[in-house]
Amino acid sequence: MSSRINLPLRPSATRDWLRSLLKAANTVTELTLDHDQLQARFGSGDSYPVAVAGESRLSPRLTLLKIRPTDSRFHSRLVVLANFGPGFRNVDPDEFRRLRMWLRLGQSNRPLVSNTDTGSAQ
């Protein structure tokens, strides 16, 4: 199994104005993980290494990632990853699962973000 994760984000909006908003130059259009470095590609075509903030939340169907460029503390973005089934998803289910696993286990088994389960001790 390859360690590379390629997760293009596909807008599933039905309204033209919302779909065009999701294609803006500053919108995250793809997340790529290669050699333990997460990269975000934007609608402008630019790609930057990003860090995932601890405020991010993971669940099997919905993940809210707060990301920011690794060379800055500013300009954080919220990326919504949804997989509610064939009619309502913006990510490939297998790549989405692999990304969530990497986020939970992190580098050297150090968690990068919190799980949404409130019953577990953190």
mmCIF file with all atom_site columns, C-alpha atoms in Angstrom:
data_model
loop_
_atom_site.group_PDB
_atom_site.id
_atom_site.type_symbol
_atom_site.label_atom_id
_atom_site.label_alt_id
_atom_site.label_comp_id
_atom_site.label_asym_id
_atom_site.label_entity_id
_atom_site.label_seq_id
_atom_site.pdbx_PDB_ins_code
_atom_site.Cartn_x
_atom_site.Cartn_y
_atom_site.Cartn_z
_atom_site.occupancy
_atom_site.B_iso_or_equiv
_atom_site.pdbx_formal_charge
_atom_site.auth_seq_id
_atom_site.auth_comp_id
_atom_site.auth_asym_id
_atom_site.auth_atom_id
_atom_site.pdbx_PDB_model_num
ATOM 1   C CA . MET A 1 1   ? 0.000   0.000  0.000  1.00 0.00 ? 1   MET A CA 1
ATOM 2   C CA . SER A 1 2   ? 1.320   3.427  -0.966 1.00 0.00 ? 2   SER A CA 1
ATOM 3   C CA . SER A 1 3   ? 1.915   5.963  1.770  1.00 0.00 ? 3   SER A CA 1
ATOM 4   C CA . ARG A 1 4   ? 0.691   8.725  -0.560 1.00 0.00 ? 4   ARG A CA 1
ATOM 5   C CA . ILE A 1 5   ? -2.876  9.961  -0.056 1.00 0.00 ? 5   ILE A CA 1
ATOM 6   C CA . ASN A 1 6   ? -4.471  12.065 -2.778 1.00 0.00 ? 6   ASN A CA 1
ATOM 7   C CA . LEU A 1 7   ? -7.840  13.527 -1.814 1.00 0.00 ? 7   LEU A CA 1
ATOM 8   C CA . PRO A 1 8   ? -9.447  15.852 -4.379 1.00 0.00 ? 8   PRO A CA 1
ATOM 9   C CA . LEU A 1 9   ? -12.432 17.731 -2.981 1.00 0.00 ? 9   LEU A CA 1
ATOM 10  C CA . ARG A 1 10  ? -15.454 17.735 -5.264 1.00 0.00 ? 10  ARG A CA 1
ATOM 11  C CA . PRO A 1 11  ? -18.150 20.329 -4.594 1.00 0.00 ? 11  PRO A CA 1
ATOM 12  C CA . SER A 1 12  ? -21.526 18.623 -4.407 1.00 0.00 ? 12  SER A CA 1
ATOM 13  C CA . ALA A 1 13  ? -23.545 21.836 -4.191 1.00 0.00 ? 13  ALA A CA 1
ATOM 14  C CA . THR A 1 14  ? -26.639 22.017 -6.361 1.00 0.00 ? 14  THR A CA 1
ATOM 15  C CA . ARG A 1 15  ? -26.942 25.789 -6.520 1.00 0.00 ? 15  ARG A CA 1
ATOM 16  C CA . ASP A 1 16  ? -24.833 27.508 -9.202 1.00 0.00 ? 16  ASP A CA 1
ATOM 17  C CA . TRP A 1 17  ? -23.862 30.428 -6.953 1.00 0.00 ? 17  TRP A CA 1
ATOM 18  C CA . LEU A 1 18  ? -22.651 28.066 -4.202 1.00 0.00 ? 18  LEU A CA 1
ATOM 19  C CA . ARG A 1 19  ? -20.797 25.839 -6.665 1.00 0.00 ? 19  ARG A CA 1
ATOM 20  C CA . SER A 1 20  ? -18.996 28.909 -8.066 1.00 0.00 ? 20  SER A CA 1
ATOM 21  C CA . LEU A 1 21  ? -18.106 30.040 -4.526 1.00 0.00 ? 21  LEU A CA 1
ATOM 22  C CA . LEU A 1 22  ? -16.563 26.625 -3.851 1.00 0.00 ? 22  LEU A CA 1
ATOM 23  C CA . LYS A 1 23  ? -14.369 27.062 -6.937 1.00 0.00 ? 23  LYS A CA 1
ATOM 24  C CA . ALA A 1 24  ? -12.889 30.385 -5.769 1.00 0.00 ? 24  ALA A CA 1
ATOM 25  C CA . ALA A 1 25  ? -9.116  30.928 -5.910 1.00 0.00 ? 25  ALA A CA 1
ATOM 26  C CA . ASN A 1 26  ? -8.702  30.670 -2.113 1.00 0.00 ? 26  ASN A CA 1
ATOM 27  C CA . THR A 1 27  ? -10.786 27.487 -1.750 1.00 0.00 ? 27  THR A CA 1
ATOM 28  C CA . VAL A 1 28  ? -8.993  24.255 -0.847 1.00 0.00 ? 28  VAL A CA 1
ATOM 29  C CA . THR A 1 29  ? -9.544  21.894 -3.791 1.00 0.00 ? 29  THR A CA 1
ATOM 30  C CA . GLU A 1 30  ? -7.253  18.999 -2.865 1.00 0.00 ? 30  GLU A CA 1
ATOM 31  C CA . LEU A 1 31  ? -5.336  17.567 0.070  1.00 0.00 ? 31  LEU A CA 1
ATOM 32  C CA . THR A 1 32  ? -2.272  15.427 -0.549 1.00 0.00 ? 32  THR A CA 1
ATOM 33  C CA . LEU A 1 33  ? -0.215  13.551 2.008  1.00 0.00 ? 33  LEU A CA 1
ATOM 34  C CA . ASP A 1 34  ? 3.249   12.428 0.978  1.00 0.00 ? 34  ASP A CA 1
ATOM 35  C CA . HIS A 1 35  ? 6.110   11.502 3.316  1.00 0.00 ? 35  HIS A CA 1
ATOM 36  C CA . ASP A 1 36  ? 4.139   12.666 6.392  1.00 0.00 ? 36  ASP A CA 1
ATOM 37  C CA . GLN A 1 37  ? 3.654   16.158 4.930  1.00 0.00 ? 37  GLN A CA 1
ATOM 38  C CA . LEU A 1 38  ? 0.132   17.357 4.228  1.00 0.00 ? 38  LEU A CA 1
ATOM 39  C CA . GLN A 1 39  ? -0.228  19.719 1.261  1.00 0.00 ? 39  GLN A CA 1
ATOM 40  C CA . ALA A 1 40  ? -3.268  21.798 0.353  1.00 0.00 ? 40  ALA A CA 1
ATOM 41  C CA . ARG A 1 41  ? -3.963  22.809 -3.249 1.00 0.00 ? 41  ARG A CA 1
ATOM 42  C CA . PHE A 1 42  ? -6.107  25.877 -3.780 1.00 0.00 ? 42  PHE A CA 1
ATOM 43  C CA . GLY A 1 43  ? -8.454  26.947 -6.559 1.00 0.00 ? 43  GLY A CA 1
ATOM 44  C CA . SER A 1 44  ? -5.696  29.251 -7.811 1.00 0.00 ? 44  SER A CA 1
ATOM 45  C CA . GLY A 1 45  ? -3.497  26.198 -8.499 1.00 0.00 ? 45  GLY A CA 1
ATOM 46  C CA . ASP A 1 46  ? -1.048  27.064 -5.705 1.00 0.00 ? 46  ASP A CA 1
ATOM 47  C CA . SER A 1 47  ? -0.059  24.309 -3.303 1.00 0.00 ? 47  SER A CA 1
ATOM 48  C CA . TYR A 1 48  ? 1.343   24.782 0.227  1.00 0.00 ? 48  TYR A CA 1
ATOM 49  C CA . PRO A 1 49  ? 2.410   22.518 3.081  1.00 0.00 ? 49  PRO A CA 1
ATOM 50  C CA . VAL A 1 50  ? -0.135  22.815 5.887  1.00 0.00 ? 50  VAL A CA 1
ATOM 51  C CA . ALA A 1 51  ? -0.462  21.832 9.526  1.00 0.00 ? 51  ALA A CA 1
ATOM 52  C CA . VAL A 1 52  ? -3.671  20.529 11.070 1.00 0.00 ? 52  VAL A CA 1
ATOM 53  C CA . ALA A 1 53  ? -4.817  22.376 14.181 1.00 0.00 ? 53  ALA A CA 1
ATOM 54  C CA . GLY A 1 54  ? -5.950  20.570 17.307 1.00 0.00 ? 54  GLY A CA 1
ATOM 55  C CA . GLU A 1 55  ? -9.399  22.146 16.999 1.00 0.00 ? 55  GLU A CA 1
ATOM 56  C CA . SER A 1 56  ? -10.108 19.866 14.038 1.00 0.00 ? 56  SER A CA 1
ATOM 57  C CA . ARG A 1 57  ? -12.729 17.155 14.500 1.00 0.00 ? 57  ARG A CA 1
ATOM 58  C CA . LEU A 1 58  ? -12.849 13.678 12.987 1.00 0.00 ? 58  LEU A CA 1
ATOM 59  C CA . SER A 1 59  ? -15.743 11.306 12.507 1.00 0.00 ? 59  SER A CA 1
ATOM 60  C CA . PRO A 1 60  ? -16.430 8.550  9.973  1.00 0.00 ? 60  PRO A CA 1
ATOM 61  C CA . ARG A 1 61  ? -18.854 10.622 7.900  1.00 0.00 ? 61  ARG A CA 1
ATOM 62  C CA . LEU A 1 62  ? -17.836 14.218 8.583  1.00 0.00 ? 62  LEU A CA 1
ATOM 63  C CA . THR A 1 63  ? -14.425 15.702 9.280  1.00 0.00 ? 63  THR A CA 1
ATOM 64  C CA . LEU A 1 64  ? -13.747 19.361 9.973  1.00 0.00 ? 64  LEU A CA 1
ATOM 65  C CA . LEU A 1 65  ? -10.086 20.185 9.397  1.00 0.00 ? 65  LEU A CA 1
ATOM 66  C CA . LYS A 1 66  ? -8.674  23.492 10.507 1.00 0.00 ? 66  LYS A CA 1
ATOM 67  C CA . ILE A 1 67  ? -5.487  23.912 8.504  1.00 0.00 ? 67  ILE A CA 1
ATOM 68  C CA . ARG A 1 68  ? -2.890  26.667 8.221  1.00 0.00 ? 68  ARG A CA 1
ATOM 69  C CA . PRO A 1 69  ? 0.306   27.042 6.201  1.00 0.00 ? 69  PRO A CA 1
ATOM 70  C CA . THR A 1 70  ? 3.258   25.574 8.097  1.00 0.00 ? 70  THR A CA 1
ATOM 71  C CA . ASP A 1 71  ? 5.270   28.775 7.650  1.00 0.00 ? 71  ASP A CA 1
ATOM 72  C CA . SER A 1 72  ? 2.620   30.979 9.281  1.00 0.00 ? 72  SER A CA 1
ATOM 73  C CA . ARG A 1 73  ? 0.297   31.140 12.278 1.00 0.00 ? 73  ARG A CA 1
ATOM 74  C CA . PHE A 1 74  ? -2.268  33.091 10.307 1.00 0.00 ? 74  PHE A CA 1
ATOM 75  C CA . HIS A 1 75  ? -4.701  32.479 7.477  1.00 0.00 ? 75  HIS A CA 1
ATOM 76  C CA . SER A 1 76  ? -6.168  29.255 8.812  1.00 0.00 ? 76  SER A CA 1
ATOM 77  C CA . ARG A 1 77  ? -8.904  27.622 6.759  1.00 0.00 ? 77  ARG A CA 1
ATOM 78  C CA . LEU A 1 78  ? -11.696 25.236 7.599  1.00 0.00 ? 78  LEU A CA 1
ATOM 79  C CA . VAL A 1 79  ? -11.955 22.268 5.241  1.00 0.00 ? 79  VAL A CA 1
ATOM 80  C CA . VAL A 1 80  ? -15.144 20.200 5.381  1.00 0.00 ? 80  VAL A CA 1
ATOM 81  C CA . LEU A 1 81  ? -14.782 16.562 4.301  1.00 0.00 ? 81  LEU A CA 1
ATOM 82  C CA . ALA A 1 82  ? -18.109 14.739 4.005  1.00 0.00 ? 82  ALA A CA 1
ATOM 83  C CA . ASN A 1 83  ? -18.997 11.160 3.139  1.00 0.00 ? 83  ASN A CA 1
ATOM 84  C CA . PHE A 1 84  ? -22.697 10.566 3.809  1.00 0.00 ? 84  PHE A CA 1
ATOM 85  C CA . GLY A 1 85  ? -23.088 8.170  0.884  1.00 0.00 ? 85  GLY A CA 1
ATOM 86  C CA . PRO A 1 86  ? -23.114 8.250  -2.917 1.00 0.00 ? 86  PRO A CA 1
ATOM 87  C CA . GLY A 1 87  ? -25.492 11.209 -3.149 1.00 0.00 ? 87  GLY A CA 1
ATOM 88  C CA . PHE A 1 88  ? -23.779 13.407 -0.576 1.00 0.00 ? 88  PHE A CA 1
ATOM 89  C CA . ARG A 1 89  ? -19.988 13.269 -0.497 1.00 0.00 ? 89  ARG A CA 1
ATOM 90  C CA . ASN A 1 90  ? -17.140 15.467 -1.595 1.00 0.00 ? 90  ASN A CA 1
ATOM 91  C CA . VAL A 1 91  ? -14.299 12.945 -1.164 1.00 0.00 ? 91  VAL A CA 1
ATOM 92  C CA . ASP A 1 92  ? -13.327 9.448  -2.243 1.00 0.00 ? 92  ASP A CA 1
ATOM 93  C CA . PRO A 1 93  ? -14.345 7.130  0.651  1.00 0.00 ? 93  PRO A CA 1
ATOM 94  C CA . ASP A 1 94  ? -11.145 5.030  0.643  1.00 0.00 ? 94  ASP A CA 1
ATOM 95  C CA . GLU A 1 95  ? -8.759  8.000  0.546  1.00 0.00 ? 95  GLU A CA 1
ATOM 96  C CA . PHE A 1 96  ? -10.903 9.750  3.176  1.00 0.00 ? 96  PHE A CA 1
ATOM 97  C CA . ARG A 1 97  ? -10.557 6.734  5.495  1.00 0.00 ? 97  ARG A CA 1
ATOM 98  C CA . ARG A 1 98  ? -6.777  6.641  4.957  1.00 0.00 ? 98  ARG A CA 1
ATOM 99  C CA . LEU A 1 99  ? -6.464  10.360 5.730  1.00 0.00 ? 99  LEU A CA 1
ATOM 100 C CA . ARG A 1 100 ? -8.515  9.976  8.933  1.00 0.00 ? 100 ARG A CA 1
ATOM 101 C CA . MET A 1 101 ? -6.308  7.071  10.010 1.00 0.00 ? 101 MET A CA 1
ATOM 102 C CA . TRP A 1 102 ? -3.190  9.183  9.453  1.00 0.00 ? 102 TRP A CA 1
ATOM 103 C CA . LEU A 1 103 ? -4.702  12.091 11.365 1.00 0.00 ? 103 LEU A CA 1
ATOM 104 C CA . ARG A 1 104 ? -5.639  9.863  14.310 1.00 0.00 ? 104 ARG A CA 1
ATOM 105 C CA . LEU A 1 105 ? -2.339  7.976  14.481 1.00 0.00 ? 105 LEU A CA 1
ATOM 106 C CA . GLY A 1 106 ? -0.132  10.829 13.350 1.00 0.00 ? 106 GLY A CA 1
ATOM 107 C CA . GLN A 1 107 ? 3.592   10.732 13.028 1.00 0.00 ? 107 GLN A CA 1
ATOM 108 C CA . SER A 1 108 ? 5.280   8.292  15.396 1.00 0.00 ? 108 SER A CA 1
ATOM 109 C CA . ASN A 1 109 ? 1.852   7.307  16.787 1.00 0.00 ? 109 ASN A CA 1
ATOM 110 C CA . ARG A 1 110 ? 1.290   10.829 18.143 1.00 0.00 ? 110 ARG A CA 1
ATOM 111 C CA . PRO A 1 111 ? -2.309  11.979 17.513 1.00 0.00 ? 111 PRO A CA 1
ATOM 112 C CA . LEU A 1 112 ? -2.563  15.163 15.473 1.00 0.00 ? 112 LEU A CA 1
ATOM 113 C CA . VAL A 1 113 ? -6.226  15.944 16.098 1.00 0.00 ? 113 VAL A CA 1
ATOM 114 C CA . SER A 1 114 ? -8.945  15.037 18.545 1.00 0.00 ? 114 SER A CA 1
ATOM 115 C CA . ASN A 1 115 ? -11.628 12.468 17.946 1.00 0.00 ? 115 ASN A CA 1
ATOM 116 C CA . THR A 1 116 ? -15.244 13.547 18.355 1.00 0.00 ? 116 THR A CA 1
ATOM 117 C CA . ASP A 1 117 ? -15.959 10.747 20.840 1.00 0.00 ? 117 ASP A CA 1
ATOM 118 C CA . THR A 1 118 ? -16.740 12.393 24.172 1.00 0.00 ? 118 THR A CA 1
ATOM 119 C CA . GLY A 1 119 ? -16.662 9.139  26.114 1.00 0.00 ? 119 GLY A CA 1
ATOM 120 C CA . SER A 1 120 ? -12.933 8.631  25.711 1.00 0.00 ? 120 SER A CA 1
ATOM 121 C CA . ALA A 1 121 ? -10.397 10.165 28.071 1.00 0.00 ? 121 ALA A CA 1
ATOM 122 C CA . GLN A 1 122 ? -8.238  12.800 26.424 1.00 0.00 ? 122 GLN A CA 1
#
